[in-house]
Every structure is written in C-alpha cells, then in structure tokens.
Coordinates of C-alpha atoms and ligand atoms in Angstrom, one line a residue:
X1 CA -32.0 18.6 -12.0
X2 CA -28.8 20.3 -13.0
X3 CA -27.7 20.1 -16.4
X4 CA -25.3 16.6 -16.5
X5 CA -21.8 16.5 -15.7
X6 CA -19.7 15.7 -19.0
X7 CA -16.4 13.0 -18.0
X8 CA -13.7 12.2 -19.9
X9 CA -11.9 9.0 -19.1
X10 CA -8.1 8.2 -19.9
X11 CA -7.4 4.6 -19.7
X12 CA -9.9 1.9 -20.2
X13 CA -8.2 -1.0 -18.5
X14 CA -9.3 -2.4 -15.3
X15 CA -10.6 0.8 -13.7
X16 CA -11.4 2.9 -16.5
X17 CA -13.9 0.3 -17.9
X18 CA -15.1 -0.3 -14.3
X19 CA -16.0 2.9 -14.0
X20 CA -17.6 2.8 -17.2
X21 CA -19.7 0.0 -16.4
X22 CA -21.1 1.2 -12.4
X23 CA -22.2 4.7 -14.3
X24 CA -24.2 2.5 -17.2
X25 CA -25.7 0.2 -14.4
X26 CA -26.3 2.8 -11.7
X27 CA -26.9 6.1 -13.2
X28 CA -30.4 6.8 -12.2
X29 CA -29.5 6.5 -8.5
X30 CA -26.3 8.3 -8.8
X31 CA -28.2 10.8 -10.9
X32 CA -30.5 11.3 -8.1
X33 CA -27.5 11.1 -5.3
X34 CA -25.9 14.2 -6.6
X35 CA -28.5 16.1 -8.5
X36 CA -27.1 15.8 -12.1
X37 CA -26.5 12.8 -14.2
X38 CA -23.3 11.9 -15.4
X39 CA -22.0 11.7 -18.9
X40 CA -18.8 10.3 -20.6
X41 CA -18.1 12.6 -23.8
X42 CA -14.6 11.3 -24.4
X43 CA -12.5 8.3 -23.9
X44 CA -8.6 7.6 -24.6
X45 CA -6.6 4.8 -24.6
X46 CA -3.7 3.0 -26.8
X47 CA -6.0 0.6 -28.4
X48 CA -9.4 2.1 -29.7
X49 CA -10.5 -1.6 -31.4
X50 CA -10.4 -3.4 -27.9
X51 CA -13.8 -4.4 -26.1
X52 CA -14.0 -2.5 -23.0
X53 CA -17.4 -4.8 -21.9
X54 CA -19.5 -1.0 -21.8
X55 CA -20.3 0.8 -24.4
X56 CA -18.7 3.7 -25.3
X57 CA -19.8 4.6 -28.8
X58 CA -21.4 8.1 -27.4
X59 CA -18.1 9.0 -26.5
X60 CA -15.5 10.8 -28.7
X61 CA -12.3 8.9 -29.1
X62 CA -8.7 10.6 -28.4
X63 CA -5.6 8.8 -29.5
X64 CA -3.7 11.0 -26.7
X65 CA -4.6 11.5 -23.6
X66 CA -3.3 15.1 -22.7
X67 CA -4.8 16.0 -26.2
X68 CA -8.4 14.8 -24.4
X69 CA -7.6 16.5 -21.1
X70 CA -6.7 19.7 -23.3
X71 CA -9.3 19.8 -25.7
X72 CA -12.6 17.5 -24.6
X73 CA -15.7 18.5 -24.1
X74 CA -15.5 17.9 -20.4
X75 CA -16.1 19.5 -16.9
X76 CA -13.6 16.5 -15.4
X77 CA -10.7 14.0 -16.2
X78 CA -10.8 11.1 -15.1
X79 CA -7.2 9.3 -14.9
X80 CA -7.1 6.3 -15.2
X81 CA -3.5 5.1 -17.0
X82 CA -1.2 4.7 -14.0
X83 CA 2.3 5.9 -13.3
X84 CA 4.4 8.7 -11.9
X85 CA 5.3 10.1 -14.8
X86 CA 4.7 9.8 -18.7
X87 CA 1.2 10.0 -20.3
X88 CA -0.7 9.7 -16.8
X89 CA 1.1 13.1 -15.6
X90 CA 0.8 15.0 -19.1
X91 CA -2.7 14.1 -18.7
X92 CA -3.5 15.1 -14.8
X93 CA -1.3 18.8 -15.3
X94 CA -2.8 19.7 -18.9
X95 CA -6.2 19.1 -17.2
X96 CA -5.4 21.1 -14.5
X97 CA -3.8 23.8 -16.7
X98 CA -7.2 23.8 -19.0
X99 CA -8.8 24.4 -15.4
X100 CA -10.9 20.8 -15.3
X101 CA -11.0 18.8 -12.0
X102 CA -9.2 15.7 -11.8
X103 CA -10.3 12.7 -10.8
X104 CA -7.1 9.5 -10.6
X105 CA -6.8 6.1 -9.0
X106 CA -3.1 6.9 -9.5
X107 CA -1.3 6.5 -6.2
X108 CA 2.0 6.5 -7.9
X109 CA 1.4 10.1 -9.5
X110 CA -0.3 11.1 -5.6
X111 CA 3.2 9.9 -4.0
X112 CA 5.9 11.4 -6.5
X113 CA 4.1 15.1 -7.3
X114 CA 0.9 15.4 -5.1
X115 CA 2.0 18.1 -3.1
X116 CA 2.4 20.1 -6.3
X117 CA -1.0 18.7 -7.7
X118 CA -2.7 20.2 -5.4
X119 CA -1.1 23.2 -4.8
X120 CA -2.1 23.9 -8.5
X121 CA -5.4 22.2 -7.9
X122 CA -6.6 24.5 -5.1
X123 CA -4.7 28.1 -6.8
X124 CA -7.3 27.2 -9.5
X125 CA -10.9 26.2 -7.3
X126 CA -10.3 22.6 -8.7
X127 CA -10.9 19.5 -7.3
X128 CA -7.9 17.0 -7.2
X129 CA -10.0 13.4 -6.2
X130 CA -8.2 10.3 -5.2
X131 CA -10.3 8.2 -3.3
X132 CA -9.6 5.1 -5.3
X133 CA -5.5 5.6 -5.2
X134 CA -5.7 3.9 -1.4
X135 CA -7.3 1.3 -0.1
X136 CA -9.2 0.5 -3.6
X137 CA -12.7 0.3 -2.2
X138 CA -12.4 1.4 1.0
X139 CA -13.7 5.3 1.5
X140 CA -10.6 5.8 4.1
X141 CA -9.6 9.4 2.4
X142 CA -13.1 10.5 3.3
X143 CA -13.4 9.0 6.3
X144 CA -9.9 10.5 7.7
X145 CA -10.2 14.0 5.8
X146 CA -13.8 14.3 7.0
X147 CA -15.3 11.8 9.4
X148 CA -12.3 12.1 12.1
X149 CA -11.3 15.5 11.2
X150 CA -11.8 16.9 14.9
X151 CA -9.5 14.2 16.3
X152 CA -5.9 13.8 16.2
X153 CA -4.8 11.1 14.6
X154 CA -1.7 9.3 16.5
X155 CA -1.2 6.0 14.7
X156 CA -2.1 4.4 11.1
X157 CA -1.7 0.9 10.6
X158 CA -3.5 -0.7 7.1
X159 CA -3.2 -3.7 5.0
X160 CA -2.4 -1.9 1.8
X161 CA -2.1 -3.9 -1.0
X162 CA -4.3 -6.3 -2.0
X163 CA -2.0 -8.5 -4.1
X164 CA 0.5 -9.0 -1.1
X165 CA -2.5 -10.1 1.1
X166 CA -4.0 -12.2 -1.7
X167 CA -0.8 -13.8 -1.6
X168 CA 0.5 -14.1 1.7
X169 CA -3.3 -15.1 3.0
X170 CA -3.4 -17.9 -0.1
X171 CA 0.3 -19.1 0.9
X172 CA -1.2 -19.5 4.5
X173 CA -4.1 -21.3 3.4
X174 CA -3.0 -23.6 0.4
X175 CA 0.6 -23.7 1.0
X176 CA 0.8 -22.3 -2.9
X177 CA 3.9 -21.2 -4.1
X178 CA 4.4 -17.4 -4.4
X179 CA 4.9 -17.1 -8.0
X180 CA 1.9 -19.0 -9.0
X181 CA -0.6 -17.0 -6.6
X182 CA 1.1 -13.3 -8.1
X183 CA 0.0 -15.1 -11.5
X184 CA -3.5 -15.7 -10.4
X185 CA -3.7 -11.8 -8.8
X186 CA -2.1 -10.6 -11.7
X187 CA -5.2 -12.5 -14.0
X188 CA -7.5 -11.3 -11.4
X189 CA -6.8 -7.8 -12.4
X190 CA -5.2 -6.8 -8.8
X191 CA -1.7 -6.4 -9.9
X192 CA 0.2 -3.1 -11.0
X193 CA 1.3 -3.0 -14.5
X194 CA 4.7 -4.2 -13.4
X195 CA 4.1 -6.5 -10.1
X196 CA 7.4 -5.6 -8.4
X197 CA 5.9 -2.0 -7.4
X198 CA 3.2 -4.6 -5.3
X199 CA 5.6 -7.7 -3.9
X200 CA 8.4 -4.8 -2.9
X201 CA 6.3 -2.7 -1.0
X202 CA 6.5 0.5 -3.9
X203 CA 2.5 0.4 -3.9
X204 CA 1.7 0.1 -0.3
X205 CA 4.4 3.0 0.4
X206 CA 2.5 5.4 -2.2
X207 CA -0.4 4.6 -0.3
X208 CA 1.0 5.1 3.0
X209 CA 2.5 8.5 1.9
X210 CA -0.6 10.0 0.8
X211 CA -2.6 8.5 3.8
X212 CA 0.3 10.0 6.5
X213 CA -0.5 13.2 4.7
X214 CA -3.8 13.4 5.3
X215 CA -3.3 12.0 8.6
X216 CA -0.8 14.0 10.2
X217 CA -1.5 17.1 7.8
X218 CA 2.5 16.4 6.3
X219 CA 3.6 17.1 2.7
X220 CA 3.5 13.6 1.0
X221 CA 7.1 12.5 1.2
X222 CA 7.6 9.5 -0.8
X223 CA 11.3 9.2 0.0
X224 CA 10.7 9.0 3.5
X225 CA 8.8 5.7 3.7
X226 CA 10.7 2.4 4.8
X227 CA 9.9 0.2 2.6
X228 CA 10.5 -3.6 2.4
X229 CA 8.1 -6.1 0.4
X230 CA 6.9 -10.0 0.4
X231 CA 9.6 -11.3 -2.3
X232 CA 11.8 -12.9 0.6
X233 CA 9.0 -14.6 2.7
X234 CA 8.4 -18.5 1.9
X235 CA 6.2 -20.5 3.1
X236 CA 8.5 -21.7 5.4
X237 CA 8.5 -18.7 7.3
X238 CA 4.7 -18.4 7.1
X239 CA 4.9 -22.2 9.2
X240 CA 7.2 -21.1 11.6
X241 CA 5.7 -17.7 12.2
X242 CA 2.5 -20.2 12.9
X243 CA 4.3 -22.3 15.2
X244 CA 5.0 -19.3 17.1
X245 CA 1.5 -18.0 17.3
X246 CA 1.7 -15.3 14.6
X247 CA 0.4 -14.4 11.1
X248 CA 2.5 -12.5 8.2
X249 CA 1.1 -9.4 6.6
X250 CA 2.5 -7.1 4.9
X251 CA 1.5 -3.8 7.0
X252 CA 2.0 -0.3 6.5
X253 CA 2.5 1.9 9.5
X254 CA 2.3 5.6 10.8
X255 CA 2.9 7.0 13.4
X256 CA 4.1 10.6 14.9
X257 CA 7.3 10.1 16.8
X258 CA 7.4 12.7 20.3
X259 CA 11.6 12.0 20.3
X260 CA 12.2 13.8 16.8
X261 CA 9.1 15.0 16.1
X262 CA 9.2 13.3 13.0
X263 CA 6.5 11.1 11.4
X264 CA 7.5 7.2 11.2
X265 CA 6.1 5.5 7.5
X266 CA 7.1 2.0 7.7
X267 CA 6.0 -0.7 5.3
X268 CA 7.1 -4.2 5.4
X269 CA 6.3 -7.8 6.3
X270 CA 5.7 -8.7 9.8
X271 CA 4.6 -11.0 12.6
X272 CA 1.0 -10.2 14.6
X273 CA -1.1 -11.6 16.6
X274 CA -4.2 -14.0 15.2
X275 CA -6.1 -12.3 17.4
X276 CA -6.0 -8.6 16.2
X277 CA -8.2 -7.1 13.5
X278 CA -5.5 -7.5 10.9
X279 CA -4.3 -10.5 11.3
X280 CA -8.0 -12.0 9.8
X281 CA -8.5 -9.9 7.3
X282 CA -7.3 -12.2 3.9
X283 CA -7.9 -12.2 0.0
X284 CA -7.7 -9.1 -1.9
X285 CA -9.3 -7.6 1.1
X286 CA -7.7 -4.5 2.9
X287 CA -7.9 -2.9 6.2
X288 CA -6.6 0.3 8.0
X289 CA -6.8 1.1 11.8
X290 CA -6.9 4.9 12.3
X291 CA -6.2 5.8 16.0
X292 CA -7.7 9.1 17.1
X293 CA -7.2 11.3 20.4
X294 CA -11.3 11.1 20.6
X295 CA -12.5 8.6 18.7
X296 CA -10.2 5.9 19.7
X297 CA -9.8 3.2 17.2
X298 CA -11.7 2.8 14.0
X299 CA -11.3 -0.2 12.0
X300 CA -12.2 0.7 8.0
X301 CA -11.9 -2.9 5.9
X302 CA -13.0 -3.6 1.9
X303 CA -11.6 -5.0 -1.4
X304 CA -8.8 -3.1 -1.6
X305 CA -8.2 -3.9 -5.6
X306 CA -10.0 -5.3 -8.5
X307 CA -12.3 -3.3 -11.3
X308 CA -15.4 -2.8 -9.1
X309 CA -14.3 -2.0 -5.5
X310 CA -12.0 0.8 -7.3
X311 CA -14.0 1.7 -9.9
X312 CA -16.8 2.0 -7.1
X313 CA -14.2 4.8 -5.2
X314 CA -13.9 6.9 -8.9
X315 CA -17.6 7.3 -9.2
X316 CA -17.9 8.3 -5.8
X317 CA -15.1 10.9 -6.4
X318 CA -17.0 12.2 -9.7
X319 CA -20.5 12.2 -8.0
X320 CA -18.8 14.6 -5.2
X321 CA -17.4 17.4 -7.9
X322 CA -21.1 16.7 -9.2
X323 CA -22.8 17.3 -6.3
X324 CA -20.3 20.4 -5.2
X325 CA -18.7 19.1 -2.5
X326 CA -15.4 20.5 -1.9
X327 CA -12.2 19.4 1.0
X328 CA -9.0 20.2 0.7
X329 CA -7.0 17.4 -1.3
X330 CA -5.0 16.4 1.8
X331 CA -7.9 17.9 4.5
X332 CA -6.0 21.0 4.4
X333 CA -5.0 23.8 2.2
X334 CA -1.9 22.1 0.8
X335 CA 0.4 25.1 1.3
X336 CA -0.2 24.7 4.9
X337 CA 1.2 21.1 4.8
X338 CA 4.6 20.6 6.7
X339 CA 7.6 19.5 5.8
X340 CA 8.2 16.9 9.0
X341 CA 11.7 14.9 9.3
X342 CA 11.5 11.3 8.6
X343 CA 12.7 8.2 11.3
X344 CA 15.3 5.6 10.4
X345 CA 14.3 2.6 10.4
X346 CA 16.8 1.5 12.8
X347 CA 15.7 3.1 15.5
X348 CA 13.0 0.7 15.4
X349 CA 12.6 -1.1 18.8
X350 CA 10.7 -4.3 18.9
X351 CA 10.7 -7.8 19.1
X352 CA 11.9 -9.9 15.7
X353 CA 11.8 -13.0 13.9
X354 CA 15.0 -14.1 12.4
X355 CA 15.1 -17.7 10.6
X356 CA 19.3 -18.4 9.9
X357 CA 19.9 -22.1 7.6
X358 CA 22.9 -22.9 9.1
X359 CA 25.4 -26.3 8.3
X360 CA 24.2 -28.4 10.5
X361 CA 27.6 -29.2 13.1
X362 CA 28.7 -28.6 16.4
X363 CA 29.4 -25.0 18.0
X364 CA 27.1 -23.4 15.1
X365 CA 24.1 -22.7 17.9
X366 CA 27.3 -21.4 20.3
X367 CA 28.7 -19.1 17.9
X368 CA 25.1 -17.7 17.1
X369 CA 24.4 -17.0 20.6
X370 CA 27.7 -15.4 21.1
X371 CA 27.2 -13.3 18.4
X372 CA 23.4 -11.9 20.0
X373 CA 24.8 -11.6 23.7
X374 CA 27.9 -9.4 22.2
X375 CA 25.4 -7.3 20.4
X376 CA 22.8 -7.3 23.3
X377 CA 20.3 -8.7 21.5
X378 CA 18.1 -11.3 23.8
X379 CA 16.4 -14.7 22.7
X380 CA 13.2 -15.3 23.8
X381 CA 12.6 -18.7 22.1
X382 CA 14.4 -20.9 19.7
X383 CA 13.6 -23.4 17.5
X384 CA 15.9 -25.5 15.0
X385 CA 14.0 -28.2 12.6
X386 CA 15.3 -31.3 11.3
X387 CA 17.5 -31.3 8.4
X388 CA 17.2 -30.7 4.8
X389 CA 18.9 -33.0 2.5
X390 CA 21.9 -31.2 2.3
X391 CA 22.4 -31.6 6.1
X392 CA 21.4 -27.7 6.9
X393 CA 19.3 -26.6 8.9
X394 CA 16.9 -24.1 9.8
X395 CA 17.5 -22.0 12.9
X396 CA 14.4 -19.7 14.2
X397 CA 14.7 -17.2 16.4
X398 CA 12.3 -15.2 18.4
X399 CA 14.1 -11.6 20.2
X400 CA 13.2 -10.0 23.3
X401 CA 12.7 -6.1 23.2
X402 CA 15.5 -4.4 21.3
X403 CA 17.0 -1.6 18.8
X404 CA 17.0 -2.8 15.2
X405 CA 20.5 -1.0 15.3
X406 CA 21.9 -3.9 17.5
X407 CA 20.2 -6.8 15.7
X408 CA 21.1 -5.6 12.3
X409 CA 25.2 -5.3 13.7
X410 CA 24.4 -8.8 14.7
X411 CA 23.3 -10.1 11.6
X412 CA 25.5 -8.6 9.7
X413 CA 28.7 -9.9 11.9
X414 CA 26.4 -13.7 11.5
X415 CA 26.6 -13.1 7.7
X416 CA 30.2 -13.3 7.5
X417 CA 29.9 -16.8 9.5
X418 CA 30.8 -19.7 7.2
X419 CA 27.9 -21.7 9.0
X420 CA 25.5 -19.6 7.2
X421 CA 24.2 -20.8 4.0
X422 CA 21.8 -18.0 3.1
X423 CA 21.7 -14.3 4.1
X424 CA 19.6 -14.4 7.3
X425 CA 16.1 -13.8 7.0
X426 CA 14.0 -11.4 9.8
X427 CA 10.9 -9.7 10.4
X428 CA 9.9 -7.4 13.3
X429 CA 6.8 -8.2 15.2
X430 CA 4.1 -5.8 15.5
X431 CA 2.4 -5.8 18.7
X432 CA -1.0 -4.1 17.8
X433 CA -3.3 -4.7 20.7
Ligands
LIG501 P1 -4.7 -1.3 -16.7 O1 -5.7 -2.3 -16.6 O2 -3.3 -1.6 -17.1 O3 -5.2 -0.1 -17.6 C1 -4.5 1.0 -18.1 C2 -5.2 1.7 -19.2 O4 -4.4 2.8 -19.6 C3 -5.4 0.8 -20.4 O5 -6.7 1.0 -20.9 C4 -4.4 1.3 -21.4 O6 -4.8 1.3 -22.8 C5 -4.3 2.8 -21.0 N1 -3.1 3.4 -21.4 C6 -1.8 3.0 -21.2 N2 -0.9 3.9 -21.6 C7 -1.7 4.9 -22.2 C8 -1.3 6.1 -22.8 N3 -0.1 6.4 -23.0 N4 -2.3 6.9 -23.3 C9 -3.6 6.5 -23.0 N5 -4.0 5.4 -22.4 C10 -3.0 4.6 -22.0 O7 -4.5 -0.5 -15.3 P2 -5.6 -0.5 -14.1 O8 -5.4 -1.6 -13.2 O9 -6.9 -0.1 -14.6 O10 -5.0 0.8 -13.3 C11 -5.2 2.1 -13.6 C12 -4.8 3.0 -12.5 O11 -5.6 2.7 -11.4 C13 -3.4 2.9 -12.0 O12 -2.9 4.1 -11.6 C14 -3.4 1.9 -10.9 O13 -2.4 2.0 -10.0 C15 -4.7 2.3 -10.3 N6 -5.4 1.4 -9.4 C16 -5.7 0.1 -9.9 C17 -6.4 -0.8 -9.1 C18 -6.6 -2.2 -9.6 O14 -7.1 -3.0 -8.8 N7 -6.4 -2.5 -10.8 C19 -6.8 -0.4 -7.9 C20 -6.5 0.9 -7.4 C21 -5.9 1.8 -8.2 P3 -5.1 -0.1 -23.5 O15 -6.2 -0.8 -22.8 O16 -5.6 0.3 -24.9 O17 -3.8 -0.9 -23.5
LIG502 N1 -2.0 -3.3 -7.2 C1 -2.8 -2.7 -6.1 C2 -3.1 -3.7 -5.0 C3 -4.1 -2.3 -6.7 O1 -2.8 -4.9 -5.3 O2 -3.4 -3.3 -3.9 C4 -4.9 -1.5 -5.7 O3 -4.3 -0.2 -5.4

C-alpha cells in the first residue's frame, strides 16, 4: 500500500465534521478502495473549543484557514467554509498557489470564479474536486463528466436544492407553513448559512451553472441563469396547482437553444405532472434527468443535503486524488470551454399558472379577460374560489401555449387594475414527459 494521503480540512461544520466522521468509520475499506489510507494532519475553523462529534486531536490546529492551505503538512485541502468570496476563496487559491489539490463542497465559490479555478488548477497537474457542490449525495458530476461522456447531452432538468423540496414537498403534505418548515431544514443542517441563497433560487442557480458546464462543455456563467425562488408560493397555490393535476417544485433547467445557439439556465418554481419522475421525488431528496443523444434519459436521485450524503461526495472526491484518477474539472480542459450567449427568459413559451386576488364585484372577470385576448394570451381553464373575509377573491388561471413576453405585458397592464389586491402571482408549467 502506498504511503497515506495527508488532508487538511477548513471548516468543521456540517460537512467538514461529516467528512471527518465517514473517514473514522470507514477507513479500512476506503483504504483498500484506493490503495492508500487517508489521514487528516490539520484542521481549521473559527472555534477550536467546539465538539466536532470526531476526534481530531491527531490533527494540528490552524486559526486561519489560508495559513493551513499555505503551510500544512498536506497533499490536499479540503474546503469546507462556504462562500464566493472571503476566507473560503483565500483558502482554495493559496492551496492552489502552494500546488495542493483542492477538494470543496462550495458551489458558490464553483459559480462566481470556477472557470479561473480550474484554469489554475489544470496549468499546475492539480485536481479541483467538487462532487459534493451539486446534488449533495448524488454522484451526478461523475456520472455526466464520465459515465455519459460519449453522448450529447441536450437537456438538464434536476431538483436542486434540498431545502426548497423539503419545504415545498412538507407544505404539500402537512399543509405547514413555510417559515416553520425553513426552521426545521435549517435545524436539520440543510440550509445555507444565510437561507435566502436556498428559498430565492441563488443555490440551485450555482448548481445549475456548474452542471450546464459540464453538460454542454460552457464556461460556468453565473450571470446567465434565470433565477426565481419559493418565497412567493403559499399553500394556497400548492392547492390549486392540485386541483389542477399538478405538483410545485422548484426545478432547475438546461437546455441548448438551436434559435440562438445559446444555452437556456432556468431555475424557478413550477407546475408538473404527478406522473413524471420529479414530481415524486420529496424531502431533502434530489433528482436530475440528464437527456443524452445515445443514452436517452437517465434519471440520478439521492439526498441532496445534510452531513452524510455530502460528506459521502468529499470522501469520494479525496479517495479519487488518492487513488490517481484524474478528469478535467468541467470534463474538458477548461481553456477549451466556450463562452455561449445566454436566453431571456421571456422568450419562454409555455403554458402558465397565474392566481390574481381580485375585489370580488361585477366586470372584474370581463376586464381580466379583456386584458389576455388584447395580449393574446389564451385561457385554458379558470377557476375563482369563494371569498375571503374581506370579500376578495381568488382568481386561477390556467394559459394555453404562449410567449412569456405577452403574458408578462398582460400582467403588468392587470397590475395597474384597481381590482387587484396583490401583485399577481404565476408559474410556468413544465411539461417533462
Ligand atoms: P457550516 O455548518 O456553517 O460550517 C461552516 C464551517 O466553516 C464551520 O465549521 C465554521 O467554523 C467554519 N468557518 C466559518 N468561517 C471560517 C473562517 N473564516 N475560517 C475558518 N473556518 C471558518 O456549513 P456547512 O453546511 O458545513 O457547509 C460548508 C460548505 O458545504 C458550504 O460551501 C456549503 O454550501 C456546502 N454544502 C453544504 C451542504 C449541507 O447540506 N450543509 C451540502 C452541500 C454543500 P465554526 O464551526 O468554528 O463556526
Ligand atoms: N442548502 C443546500 C440545499 C445544501 O438545501 O440543497 C446542499 O447543497
């Protein structure tokens, strides 16, 4: 056997003690797996007196963690803080500089300055590993970088975050509100350090960026994802969606488009089917449908957050730099990666919910109607439910096959409508069979 592979781990929260805690449990079988065992030397995070649940008394403390990537006894860092910028990013470049592979769960950092990463990464012979950033548990990098790597991918489509399903999938199922299911992800260690990067879509849209790279062999462009999150859909429109035949989940989605030649990245909430693979998969779970010239679709589902699940991702990152295996970080050499125009969003065509509370009086519906035929947008089905106590009432619409262009002119003209009591509320509808 190979003399061990020495680690050092920045950040010891949810992941970074995960990661701890699979190498203590299973190191003889990863030792055997990749031919070397695997050794933590060092360990940084801001508080050296907390419990981590692993012990890490063999390993040399560092108050800073680009002082540990910098000067460790280590062949690899393991990044494990989170964020774009700040400590995470010192850490991950100083590494690199010092010529150490990298090894992050950091989809944020991937999404803002991969491109770069791994340009530096790959100048150098290093590895840049970032299984866990997407997906959590779910080996999706490998299995698009390397198990579909003689197809062409045409079309991505993935549950992406694991909070937003957790709570969209609990609302469904409880009729919980949505700020006491975040808490309960949040305890359960799913949540990002500040939730709003998961209920506005920031997370899934990292994820989506670095998966479009690898899928369509583009340079991760963060700026060019669409993205819209779960802070605006209530329960309500989790009923009505059900009264119509649908589910809500938050989806990311990819796509090359043959008019521009441009690659469409699209996250937000929508309406599918019960019947499609999505649509059942609930929890903290996550799922991503890769659509290949060959293979046709592959469906890849797993715990897409939580300490063991991405923990379980990390080690299997580290036990690949132990083992020697070596990709390209986005499945080719990353100065090769194009630069591809992104898609508005509103030259989306679809069908779309659209729930408008409305004063509940005469000529309302009329005016509504008027308002869709001007802007040639067509109803397919309407529903209006009894009133609330302030004599409003909810109006639901269902569209026929159109350009987002022309329903957002037509709810923006609604919006000025004195009928309207809220800004209207809509969501495309994914067909995904
Ligand atoms: P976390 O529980 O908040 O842990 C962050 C760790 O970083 C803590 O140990 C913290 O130290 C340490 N830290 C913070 N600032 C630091 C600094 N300036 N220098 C050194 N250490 C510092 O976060 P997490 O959930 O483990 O997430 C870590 C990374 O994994 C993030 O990039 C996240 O997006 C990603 N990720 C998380 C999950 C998940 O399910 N949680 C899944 C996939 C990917 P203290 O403990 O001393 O405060
Ligand atoms: N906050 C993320 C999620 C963690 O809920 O999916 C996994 O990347």
């Amino acid at each position: 056997m190979s003399a061990p592979l020495k680690i050092a781990i920045a950040g010891l929260g949810t992941v970074g003690a995960g990661v701890a805690k699979v190498l203590a449990s299973n190191g003889a079988a990863i030792a055997a797996r990749c031919g070397r065992t695997i050794a933590i030397t060092a360990v940084s995070a801001r508080d050296k007196k907390k419990d981590r649940g692993a012990d890490l008394s063999a390993a040399k403390w560092f108050d800073d963690a680009a002082d540990m990537a910098a000067n460790a006894d280590a062949h690899v860092i393991v990044e494990l803080i989170g964020g774009s910028e700040g400590a995470a990013r010192k850490t991950v470049e100083a590494a690199l500089a010092r010529g150490r592979h990298v090894v992050t769960a950091n989809k944020a950092l991937l999404a803002h300055h991969g491109v770069a990463l791994a340009k530096t990464a790959e100048a150098a012979n290093l590895v840049l590993g970032y299984e866990a950033a997407v997906a959590g548990g779910i080996p999706i990098i490998k299995a698009l970088r390397e198990g579909l790597a003689g197809n062409t991918i045409t079309r991505l489509t993935g549950i992406l975050n694991g909070t937003c399903n957790y709570i969209l999938s609990t609302m469904r199922a409880t009729g919980r509100q949505f700020a006491d299911v975040l808490k309960e992800a949040q305890d359960l260690g799913y949540a990002e350090a500040d939730p709003a990067f998961d209920i506005d879509g920031i997370d899934a849209a990292h994820k989506l960026a670095i998966l479009t790279s690898v899928a369509f062999g583009t340079e991760v462009n963060i700026k060019s994802v669409h993205a819209e999150g779960i802070r605006n859909v209530s329960s309500l429109d989790i009923q009505y969606a059900e009264e119509f035949g649908y589910r809500i989940k938050l989806l990311g989605l990819a796509e090359r488009d043959p008019k521009t030649g441009g690659v469409v990245q699209r996250v937000y909430p929508c309406l599918i089917k019960p019947e499609v693979p999505l649509a059942r998969v609930d929890g903290v779970f996550n799922a991503v449908v890769a659509e290949g010239d060959f293979v046709g679709k592959s469906v890849y589902e797993g715990r897409g957050a939580g300490a063991g699940p991405t923990a379980s991702a990390v080690v299997a990152d580290i036990m690949d730099i132990a083992a020697g295996r070596r990709v390209p970080t986005f499945g080719i050499p990353a100065t090769q990666l194009k630069a591809l125009p992104s898609v508005p969003v509103e030259q989306h065509e679809g069908e779309y919910y659209v729930r408008l509370l409305v004063v509940d009086r005469p000529g309302v519906f009329a005016d509504i109607a008027g308002v869709f035929r001007d802007e040639s947008v067509s109803m397919e089905s309407v529903l209006q439910r009894g009133r609330t106590e302030k004599s409003d009432v909810n109006v639901v619409i269902i569209t026929h096959e159109t350009q987002e262009a022309n329903l957002l002119r037509a709810l923006k003209r609604l919006q000025a409508n004195a009928a309207l009591v809220e800004p209207p509320h809509m969501m495309r509808i994914e067909d995904l069979g």
